[in-house]
Short mmCIF file of C-alpha atoms in Angstrom, two decimals:
data_model
loop_
_atom_site.label_atom_id
_atom_site.label_comp_id
_atom_site.label_asym_id
_atom_site.label_seq_id
_atom_site.Cartn_x
_atom_site.Cartn_y
_atom_site.Cartn_z
CA UNK J 1 92.99 -77.38 -40.11
CA UNK J 2 89.23 -77.16 -39.71
CA UNK J 3 88.88 -74.11 -41.96
CA UNK J 4 87.07 -73.71 -45.26
CA UNK J 5 89.54 -73.69 -48.16
CA UNK J 6 89.95 -70.33 -49.88
CA UNK J 7 88.79 -71.76 -53.23
CA UNK J 8 85.29 -72.32 -51.82
CA UNK J 9 84.58 -68.59 -51.49
CA UNK J 10 84.30 -67.95 -55.26
CA UNK J 11 81.86 -70.88 -55.44
CA UNK J 12 79.76 -69.23 -52.74
CA UNK J 13 79.92 -65.96 -54.70
CA UNK J 14 78.60 -67.81 -57.77
CA UNK J 15 75.77 -69.27 -55.72
CA UNK J 16 74.91 -65.77 -54.51
CA UNK J 17 74.82 -64.42 -58.09
CA UNK J 18 72.64 -67.34 -59.14
CA UNK J 19 70.15 -66.69 -56.34
CA UNK J 20 70.17 -62.94 -57.01
CA UNK J 21 69.30 -63.57 -60.67
CA UNK J 22 66.63 -66.08 -59.62
CA UNK J 23 65.07 -63.40 -57.39
CA UNK J 24 64.29 -61.42 -60.58
CA UNK J 25 62.36 -64.36 -62.04
CA UNK J 26 65.19 -65.37 -64.39
CA UNK J 27 67.83 -68.09 -64.33
CA UNK J 28 71.15 -68.85 -65.97
CA UNK J 29 69.85 -71.92 -67.80
CA UNK J 30 67.25 -69.90 -69.71
CA UNK J 31 69.77 -67.14 -70.49
CA UNK J 32 72.22 -69.68 -71.89
CA UNK J 33 69.46 -71.29 -73.98
CA UNK J 34 68.95 -67.84 -75.51
CA UNK J 35 72.66 -67.55 -76.29
CA UNK J 36 73.36 -65.13 -73.44
CA UNK J 37 76.48 -66.10 -71.49
CA UNK J 38 77.74 -64.27 -68.40
CA UNK J 39 81.45 -64.94 -67.90
CA UNK J 40 83.50 -63.89 -64.88
CA UNK J 41 86.31 -61.65 -66.13
CA UNK J 42 87.43 -60.34 -62.73
CA UNK J 43 87.18 -61.73 -59.21
CA UNK J 44 88.49 -60.21 -56.01
CA UNK J 45 88.27 -61.64 -52.49
CA UNK J 46 89.60 -60.25 -49.24
CA UNK J 47 89.71 -62.71 -46.39
CA UNK J 48 89.33 -61.21 -42.93
CA UNK J 49 88.73 -64.28 -40.77
CA UNK J 50 88.43 -67.98 -41.60
CA UNK J 51 85.13 -69.75 -41.99
CA UNK J 52 85.34 -73.03 -40.12
CA UNK J 53 83.81 -76.38 -40.92
CA UNK J 54 80.13 -76.53 -40.03
CA UNK J 55 79.85 -72.75 -39.49
CA UNK J 56 76.54 -71.26 -40.53
CA UNK J 57 77.56 -68.37 -42.76
CA UNK J 58 75.44 -65.80 -44.54
CA UNK J 59 76.38 -64.30 -47.88
CA UNK J 60 75.00 -60.91 -48.89
CA UNK J 61 75.09 -60.46 -52.67
CA UNK J 62 74.46 -57.06 -54.23
CA UNK J 63 74.27 -55.91 -57.82
CA UNK J 64 76.61 -52.91 -57.89
CA UNK J 65 76.13 -51.93 -61.53
CA UNK J 66 75.07 -53.17 -64.94
CA UNK J 67 76.44 -51.36 -67.95
CA UNK J 68 76.26 -52.03 -71.66
CA UNK J 69 78.25 -55.29 -71.52
CA UNK J 70 79.46 -55.73 -67.91
CA UNK J 71 77.76 -56.57 -64.63
CA UNK J 72 79.41 -55.96 -61.24
CA UNK J 73 78.48 -57.69 -57.98
CA UNK J 74 79.64 -57.20 -54.39
CA UNK J 75 79.68 -59.87 -51.69
CA UNK J 76 79.92 -59.91 -47.91
CA UNK J 77 80.30 -63.21 -46.08
CA UNK J 78 79.43 -63.23 -42.37
CA UNK J 79 79.28 -65.58 -39.44
CA UNK J 80 76.79 -63.82 -37.22
CA UNK J 81 78.02 -60.24 -36.88
CA UNK J 82 81.60 -61.06 -37.91
CA UNK J 83 82.64 -60.26 -41.48
CA UNK J 84 84.69 -63.18 -42.79
CA UNK J 85 85.29 -62.01 -46.35
CA UNK J 86 84.31 -59.36 -48.84
CA UNK J 87 84.53 -59.72 -52.58
CA UNK J 88 83.50 -58.47 -55.97
CA UNK J 89 83.17 -59.81 -59.48
CA UNK J 90 82.80 -58.38 -62.94
CA UNK J 91 80.94 -60.42 -65.52
CA UNK J 92 80.94 -59.85 -69.27
CA UNK J 93 77.89 -60.57 -71.38
CA UNK J 94 78.95 -62.80 -74.29
CA UNK J 95 77.35 -64.56 -77.24
CA UNK J 96 77.88 -68.27 -77.96
CA UNK J 97 81.05 -67.50 -79.90
CA UNK J 98 82.54 -65.72 -76.88
CA UNK J 99 82.16 -62.22 -78.32
CA UNK J 100 80.95 -59.34 -76.18
CA UNK J 101 77.29 -58.55 -76.68
CA UNK J 102 74.95 -56.03 -75.06
CA UNK J 103 73.16 -57.05 -71.90
CA UNK J 104 69.56 -57.72 -72.97
CA UNK J 105 67.20 -54.84 -72.28
CA UNK J 106 65.30 -55.36 -69.05
CA UNK J 107 67.71 -57.96 -67.63
CA UNK J 108 69.11 -55.46 -65.13
CA UNK J 109 67.57 -52.01 -65.15
CA UNK J 110 65.71 -49.67 -62.82
CA UNK J 111 62.59 -51.86 -62.93
CA UNK J 112 64.35 -55.18 -62.35
CA UNK J 113 67.31 -54.13 -60.21
CA UNK J 114 67.25 -56.83 -57.55
CA UNK J 115 67.48 -56.03 -53.89
CA UNK J 116 70.51 -57.48 -52.08
CA UNK J 117 69.92 -61.10 -51.25
CA UNK J 118 71.12 -63.11 -48.26
CA UNK J 119 71.85 -66.81 -48.60
CA UNK J 120 72.96 -69.12 -45.80
CA UNK J 121 75.50 -71.92 -46.24
CA UNK J 122 77.10 -74.57 -44.06
#
C-alpha cells in the first residue's frame, strides 16, 4: 500500500512527548528511577491524509495542560504544509504501585512550561 500503518502514529506521539520533556532538561529514565511514572490513559488520533513510506514528516508536540495528576499533550503531524494527523493524549502521574500521585513540583509549571517542539521523522 505504501502508506504508514495507523499504529505508528501513537509511537510518533510518544517520541514527541519524550523530546518535549528532554527540552526541559529532564528525561523519562530519571523520572522512573525516582518512582515517577507517566502512563497514557487516553489517546486520540484523527487521520486526515496518509503518510507514505519515506515521507519526511514533522511532528509538533505541545503541552496543553498539567494539573495535579494529569498531563495533556496535543500533536500535529505534517508533510510540508499538509496536515496529516492531529492527536492528543492524557497521561496520569503514578507511583511504582500504579497509584495516582501528584506531579512533582516544578516538573511542568510556569517556569518550566516547554515551548512546542518540532521533530522530523522518516
